[in-house]
N, CA and C of each residue as an Amber inpcrd file, in Angstrom:
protein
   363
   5.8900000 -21.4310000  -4.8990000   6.9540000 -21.9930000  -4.0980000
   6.3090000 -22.8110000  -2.9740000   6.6110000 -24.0030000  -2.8060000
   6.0360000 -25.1520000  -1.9290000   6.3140000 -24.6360000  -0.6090000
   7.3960000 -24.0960000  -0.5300000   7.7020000 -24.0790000   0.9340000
   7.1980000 -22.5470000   1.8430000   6.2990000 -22.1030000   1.0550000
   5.4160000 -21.0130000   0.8960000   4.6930000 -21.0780000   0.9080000
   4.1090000 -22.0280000   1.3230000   2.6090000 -22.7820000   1.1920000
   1.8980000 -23.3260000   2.1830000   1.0870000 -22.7820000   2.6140000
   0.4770000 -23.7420000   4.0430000  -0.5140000 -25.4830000   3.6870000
  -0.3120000 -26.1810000   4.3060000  -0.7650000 -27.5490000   4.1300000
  -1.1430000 -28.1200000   5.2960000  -1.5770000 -29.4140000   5.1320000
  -1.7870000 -30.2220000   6.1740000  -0.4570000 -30.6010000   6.9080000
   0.4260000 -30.4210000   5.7710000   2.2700000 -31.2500000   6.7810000
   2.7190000 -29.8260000   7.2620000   2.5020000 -28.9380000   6.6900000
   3.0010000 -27.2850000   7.0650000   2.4740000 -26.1080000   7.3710000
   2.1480000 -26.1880000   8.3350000   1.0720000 -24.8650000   9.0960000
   1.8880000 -23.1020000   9.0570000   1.2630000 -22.6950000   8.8340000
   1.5240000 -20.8980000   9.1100000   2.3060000 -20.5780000   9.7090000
   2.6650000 -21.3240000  11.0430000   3.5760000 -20.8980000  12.2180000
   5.2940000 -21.8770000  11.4750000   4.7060000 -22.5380000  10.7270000
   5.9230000 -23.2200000  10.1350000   6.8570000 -22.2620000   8.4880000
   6.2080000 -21.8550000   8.4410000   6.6200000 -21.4600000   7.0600000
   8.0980000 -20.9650000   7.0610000   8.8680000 -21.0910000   6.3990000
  10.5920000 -20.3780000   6.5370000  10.3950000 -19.1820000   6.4150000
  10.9460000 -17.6490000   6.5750000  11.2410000 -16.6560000   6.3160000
  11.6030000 -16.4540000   5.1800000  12.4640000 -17.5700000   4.6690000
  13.2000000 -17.2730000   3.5430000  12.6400000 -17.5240000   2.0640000
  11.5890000 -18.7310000   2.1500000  10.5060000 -18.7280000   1.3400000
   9.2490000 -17.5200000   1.1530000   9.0870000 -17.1480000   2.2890000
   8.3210000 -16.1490000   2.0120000   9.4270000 -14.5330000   1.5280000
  10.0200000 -14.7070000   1.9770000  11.0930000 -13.1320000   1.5570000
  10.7540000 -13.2850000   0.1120000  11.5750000 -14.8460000  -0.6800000
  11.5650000 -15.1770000  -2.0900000  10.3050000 -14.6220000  -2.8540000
   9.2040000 -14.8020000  -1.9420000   7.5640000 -14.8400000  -2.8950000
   7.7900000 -13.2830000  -2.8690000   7.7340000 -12.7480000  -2.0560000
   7.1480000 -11.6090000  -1.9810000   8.0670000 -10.6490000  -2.5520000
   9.5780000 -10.8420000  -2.8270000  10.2420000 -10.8090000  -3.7700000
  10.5690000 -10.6640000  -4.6260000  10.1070000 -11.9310000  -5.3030000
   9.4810000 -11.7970000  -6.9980000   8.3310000 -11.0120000  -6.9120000
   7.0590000 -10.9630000  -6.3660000   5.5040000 -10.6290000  -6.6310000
   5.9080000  -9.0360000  -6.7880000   6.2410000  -8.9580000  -5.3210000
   6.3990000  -7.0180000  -5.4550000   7.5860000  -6.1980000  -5.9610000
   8.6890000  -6.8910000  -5.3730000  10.2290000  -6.0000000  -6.0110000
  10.1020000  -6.2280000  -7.5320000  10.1610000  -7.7450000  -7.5670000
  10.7290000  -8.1890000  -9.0670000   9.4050000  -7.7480000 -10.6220000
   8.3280000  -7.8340000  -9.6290000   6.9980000  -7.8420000 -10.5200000
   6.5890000  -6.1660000 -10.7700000   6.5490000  -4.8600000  -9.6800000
   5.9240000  -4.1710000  -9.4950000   7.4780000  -2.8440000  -9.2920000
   7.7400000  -3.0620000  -8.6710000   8.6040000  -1.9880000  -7.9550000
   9.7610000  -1.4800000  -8.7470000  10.4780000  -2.6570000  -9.0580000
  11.3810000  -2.0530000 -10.1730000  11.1630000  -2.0170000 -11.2790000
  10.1130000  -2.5320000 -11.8070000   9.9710000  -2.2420000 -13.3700000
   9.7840000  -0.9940000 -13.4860000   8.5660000  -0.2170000 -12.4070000
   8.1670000   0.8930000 -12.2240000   9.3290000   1.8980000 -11.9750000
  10.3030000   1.8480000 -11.3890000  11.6060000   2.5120000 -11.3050000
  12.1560000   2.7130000 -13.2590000  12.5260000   1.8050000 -13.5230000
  12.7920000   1.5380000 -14.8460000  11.8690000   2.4030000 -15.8480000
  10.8290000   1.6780000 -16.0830000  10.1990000   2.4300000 -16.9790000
   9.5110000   3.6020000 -16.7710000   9.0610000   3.9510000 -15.7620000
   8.5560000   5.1020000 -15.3060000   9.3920000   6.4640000 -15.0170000
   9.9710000   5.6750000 -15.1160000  11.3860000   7.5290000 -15.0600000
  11.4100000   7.7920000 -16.7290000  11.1400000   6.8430000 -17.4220000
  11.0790000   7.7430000 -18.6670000   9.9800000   7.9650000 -19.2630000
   8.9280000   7.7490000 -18.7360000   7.3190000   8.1800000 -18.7590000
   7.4370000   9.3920000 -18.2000000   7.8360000   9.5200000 -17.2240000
   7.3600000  10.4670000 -16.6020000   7.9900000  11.8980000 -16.8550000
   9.1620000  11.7120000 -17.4660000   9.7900000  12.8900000 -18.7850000
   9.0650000  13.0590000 -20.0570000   8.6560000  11.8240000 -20.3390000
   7.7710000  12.4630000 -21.2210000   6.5420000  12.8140000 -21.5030000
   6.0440000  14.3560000 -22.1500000   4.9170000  14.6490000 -21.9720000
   4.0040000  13.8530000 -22.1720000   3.8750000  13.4070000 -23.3190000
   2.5720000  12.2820000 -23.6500000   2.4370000  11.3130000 -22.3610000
   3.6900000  11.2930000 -21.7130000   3.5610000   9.9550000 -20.4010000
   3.3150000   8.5850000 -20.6870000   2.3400000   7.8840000 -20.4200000
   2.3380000   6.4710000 -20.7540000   1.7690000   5.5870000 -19.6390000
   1.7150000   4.1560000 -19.3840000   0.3040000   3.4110000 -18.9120000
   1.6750000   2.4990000 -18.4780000   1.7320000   2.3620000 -16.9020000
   1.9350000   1.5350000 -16.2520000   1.6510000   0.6390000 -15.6320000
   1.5030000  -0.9480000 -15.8690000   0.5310000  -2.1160000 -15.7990000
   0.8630000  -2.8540000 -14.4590000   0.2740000  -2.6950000 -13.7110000
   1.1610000  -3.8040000 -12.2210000  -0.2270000  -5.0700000 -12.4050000
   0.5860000  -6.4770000 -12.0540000  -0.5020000  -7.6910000 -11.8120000
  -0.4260000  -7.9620000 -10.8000000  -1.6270000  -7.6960000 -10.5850000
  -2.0660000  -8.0710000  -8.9350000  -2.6850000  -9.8170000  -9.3110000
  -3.8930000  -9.9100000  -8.6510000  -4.2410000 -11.1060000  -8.0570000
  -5.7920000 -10.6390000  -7.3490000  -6.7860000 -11.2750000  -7.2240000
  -7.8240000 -11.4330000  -6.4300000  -7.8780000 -11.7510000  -4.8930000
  -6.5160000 -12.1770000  -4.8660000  -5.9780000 -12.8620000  -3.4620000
  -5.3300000 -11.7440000  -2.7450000  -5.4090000 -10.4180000  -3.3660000
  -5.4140000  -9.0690000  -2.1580000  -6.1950000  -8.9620000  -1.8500000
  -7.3800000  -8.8820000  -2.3020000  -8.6460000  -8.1870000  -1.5470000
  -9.2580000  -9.5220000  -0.8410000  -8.8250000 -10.6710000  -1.2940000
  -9.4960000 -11.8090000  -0.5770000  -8.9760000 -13.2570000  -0.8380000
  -7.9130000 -13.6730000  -0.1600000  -7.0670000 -14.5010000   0.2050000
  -7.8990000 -15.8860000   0.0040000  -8.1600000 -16.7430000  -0.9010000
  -8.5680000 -17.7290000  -1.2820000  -7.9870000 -19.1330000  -0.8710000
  -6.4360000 -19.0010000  -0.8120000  -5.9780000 -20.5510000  -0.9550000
  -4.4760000 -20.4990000   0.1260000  -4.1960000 -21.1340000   0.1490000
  -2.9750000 -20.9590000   0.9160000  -1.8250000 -20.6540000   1.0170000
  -1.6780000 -19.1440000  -0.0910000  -0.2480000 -18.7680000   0.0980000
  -0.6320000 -17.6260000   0.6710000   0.0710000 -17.4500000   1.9760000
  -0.3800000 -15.9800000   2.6980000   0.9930000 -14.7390000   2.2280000
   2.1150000 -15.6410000   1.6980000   3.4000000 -14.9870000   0.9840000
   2.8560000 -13.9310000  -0.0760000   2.3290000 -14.5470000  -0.5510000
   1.6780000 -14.4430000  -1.9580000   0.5510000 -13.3710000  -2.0000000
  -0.4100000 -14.0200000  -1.8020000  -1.8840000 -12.7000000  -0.9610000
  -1.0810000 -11.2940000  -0.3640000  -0.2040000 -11.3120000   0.7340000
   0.3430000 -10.2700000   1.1120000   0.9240000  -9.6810000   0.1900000
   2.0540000 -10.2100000  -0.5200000   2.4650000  -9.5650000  -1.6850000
   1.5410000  -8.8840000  -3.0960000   0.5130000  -9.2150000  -3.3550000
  -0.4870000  -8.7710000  -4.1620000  -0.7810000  -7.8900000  -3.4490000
  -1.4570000  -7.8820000  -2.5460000  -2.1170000  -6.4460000  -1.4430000
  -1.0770000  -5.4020000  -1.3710000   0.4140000  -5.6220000  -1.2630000
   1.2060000  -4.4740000  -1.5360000   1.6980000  -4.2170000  -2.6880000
   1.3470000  -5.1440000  -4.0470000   1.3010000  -4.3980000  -5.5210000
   0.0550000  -3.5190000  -5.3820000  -0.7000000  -3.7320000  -4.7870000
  -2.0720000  -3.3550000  -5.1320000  -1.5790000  -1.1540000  -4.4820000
  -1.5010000  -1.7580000  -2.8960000  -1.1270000  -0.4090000  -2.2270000
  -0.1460000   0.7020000  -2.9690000   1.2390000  -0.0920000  -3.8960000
   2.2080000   0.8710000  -4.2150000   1.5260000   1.4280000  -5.5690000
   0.4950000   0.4470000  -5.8560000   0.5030000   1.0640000  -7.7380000
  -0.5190000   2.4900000  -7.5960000  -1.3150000   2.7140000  -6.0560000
  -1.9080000   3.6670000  -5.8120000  -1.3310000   4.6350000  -5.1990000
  -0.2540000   4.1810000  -4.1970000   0.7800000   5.5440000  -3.9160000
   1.6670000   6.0790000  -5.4440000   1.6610000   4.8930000  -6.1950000
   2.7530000   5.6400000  -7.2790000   1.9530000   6.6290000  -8.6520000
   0.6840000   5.7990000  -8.5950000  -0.1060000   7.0010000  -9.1270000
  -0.2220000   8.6040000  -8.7790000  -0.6360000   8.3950000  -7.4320000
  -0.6260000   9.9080000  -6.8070000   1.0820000  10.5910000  -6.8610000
   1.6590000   9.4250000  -6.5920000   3.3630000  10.6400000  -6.5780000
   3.2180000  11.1470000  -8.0210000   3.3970000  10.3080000  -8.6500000
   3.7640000  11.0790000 -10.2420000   3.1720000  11.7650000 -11.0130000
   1.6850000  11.8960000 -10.3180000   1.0740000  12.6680000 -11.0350000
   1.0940000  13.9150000 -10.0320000   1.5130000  14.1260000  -8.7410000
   1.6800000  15.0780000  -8.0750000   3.4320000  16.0800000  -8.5240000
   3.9220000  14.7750000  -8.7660000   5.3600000  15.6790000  -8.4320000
   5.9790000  15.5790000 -10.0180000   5.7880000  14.9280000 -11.5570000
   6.2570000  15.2120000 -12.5550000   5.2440000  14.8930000 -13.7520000
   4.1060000  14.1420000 -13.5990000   2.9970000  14.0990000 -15.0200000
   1.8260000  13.5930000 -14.7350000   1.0970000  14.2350000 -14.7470000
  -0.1760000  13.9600000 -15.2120000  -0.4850000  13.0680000 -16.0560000
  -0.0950000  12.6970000 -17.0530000  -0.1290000  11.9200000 -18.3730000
  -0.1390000  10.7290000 -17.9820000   1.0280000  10.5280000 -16.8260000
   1.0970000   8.5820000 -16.8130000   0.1920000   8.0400000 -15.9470000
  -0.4630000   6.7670000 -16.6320000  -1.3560000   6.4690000 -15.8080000
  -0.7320000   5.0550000 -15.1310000  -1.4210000   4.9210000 -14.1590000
  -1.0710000   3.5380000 -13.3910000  -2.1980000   2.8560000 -13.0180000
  -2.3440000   1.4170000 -13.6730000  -3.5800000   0.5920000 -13.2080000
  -2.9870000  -0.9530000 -12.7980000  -3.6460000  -1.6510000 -12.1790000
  -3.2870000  -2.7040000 -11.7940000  -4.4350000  -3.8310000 -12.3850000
  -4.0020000  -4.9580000 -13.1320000  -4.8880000  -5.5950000 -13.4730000
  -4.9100000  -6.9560000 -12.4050000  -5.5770000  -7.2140000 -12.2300000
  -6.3930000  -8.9200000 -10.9090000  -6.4070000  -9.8010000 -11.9260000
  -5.2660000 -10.6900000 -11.3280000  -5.3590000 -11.7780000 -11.7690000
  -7.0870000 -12.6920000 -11.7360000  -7.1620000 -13.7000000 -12.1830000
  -8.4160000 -14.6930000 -11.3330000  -9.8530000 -13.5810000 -11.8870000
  -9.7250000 -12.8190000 -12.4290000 -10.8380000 -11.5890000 -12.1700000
 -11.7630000 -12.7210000 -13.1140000 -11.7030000 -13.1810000 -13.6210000
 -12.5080000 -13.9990000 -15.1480000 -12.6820000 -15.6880000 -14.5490000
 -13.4270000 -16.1690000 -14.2450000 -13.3870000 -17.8680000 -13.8620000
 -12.6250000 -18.3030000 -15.0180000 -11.9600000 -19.2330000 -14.1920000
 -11.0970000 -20.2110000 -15.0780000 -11.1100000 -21.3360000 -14.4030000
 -10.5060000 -22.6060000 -15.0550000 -10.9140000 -24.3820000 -14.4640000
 -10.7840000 -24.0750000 -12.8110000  -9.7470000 -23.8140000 -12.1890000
  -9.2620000 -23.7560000 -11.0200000 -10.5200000 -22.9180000  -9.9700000
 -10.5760000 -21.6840000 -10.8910000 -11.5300000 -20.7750000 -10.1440000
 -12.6060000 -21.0560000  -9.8610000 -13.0910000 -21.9430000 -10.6900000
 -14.7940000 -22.1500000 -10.8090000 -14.5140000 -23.6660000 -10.2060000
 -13.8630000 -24.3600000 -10.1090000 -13.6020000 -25.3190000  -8.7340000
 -13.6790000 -24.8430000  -7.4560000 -12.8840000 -23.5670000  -7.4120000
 -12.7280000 -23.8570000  -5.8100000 -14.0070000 -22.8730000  -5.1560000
 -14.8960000 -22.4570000  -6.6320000 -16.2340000 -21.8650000  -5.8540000
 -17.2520000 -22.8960000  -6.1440000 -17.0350000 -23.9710000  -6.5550000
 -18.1430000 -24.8040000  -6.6290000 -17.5320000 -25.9650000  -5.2410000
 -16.5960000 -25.9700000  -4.5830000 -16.0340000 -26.7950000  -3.6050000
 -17.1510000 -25.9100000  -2.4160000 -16.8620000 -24.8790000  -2.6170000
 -17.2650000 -24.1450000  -1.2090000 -18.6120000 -24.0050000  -1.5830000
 -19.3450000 -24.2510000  -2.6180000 -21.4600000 -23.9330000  -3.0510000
 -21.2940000 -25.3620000  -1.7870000 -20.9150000 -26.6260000  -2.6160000
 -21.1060000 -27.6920000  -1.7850000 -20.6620000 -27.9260000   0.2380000
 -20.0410000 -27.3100000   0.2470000 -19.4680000 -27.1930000   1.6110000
 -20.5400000 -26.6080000   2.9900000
């Protein structure tokens, strides 16, 4: 989302509220939180349990480019998929597991640009 985005025409202190609500929105409610509501209540009845997948991003642990909407929102997929591990395996199964996979984890065109921008820099 553009308007989520810091730039040369749009600085940090500019960003709307409402663009960032949207990102973080989709990333954590829409991406992480309720699926986990959804499917995890019926994992977690059942014994065998089952493997709950949240996508994070590289841009939690280290904020690369200019969506700070975005980065923040990864850092709190990252935080809930480790509180929701410990609840459910504390309070109804052992069985289900919860991992989060990082986006960016593998170079790709973009990635291996913006670390060969900064070798040169």
């Amino acid at each position: 989302m553009k308007e989520a985005t810091t730039s040369k025409e749009l600085s940090f202190f500019d960003l709307s509220l409402t663009a960032l609500e949207k990102v973080i929105s989709l990333n954590l409610f829409g991406g992480a939180i309720l699926p986990s509501q959804v499917f995890g209540k019926f994992m977690a009845e059942n014994k065998a349990g089952g493997s709950i997948i949240n996508i994070s991003s590289m841009n939690a642990f280290r904020p690369l480019t200019r969506i700070p909407g975005y980065s923040a929102a990864k850092a709190a997929v990252n935080n809930f998929t480790q509180w929701l591990a410990v609840y459910l395996a504390q309070e109804y199964n052992r069985n289900l597991r919860l991992t989060r996979l990082r986006r960016d984890s593998f170079p790709r065109n973009r990635t291996v640009f913006f670390f060969l921008m900064i070798r040169e820099n």
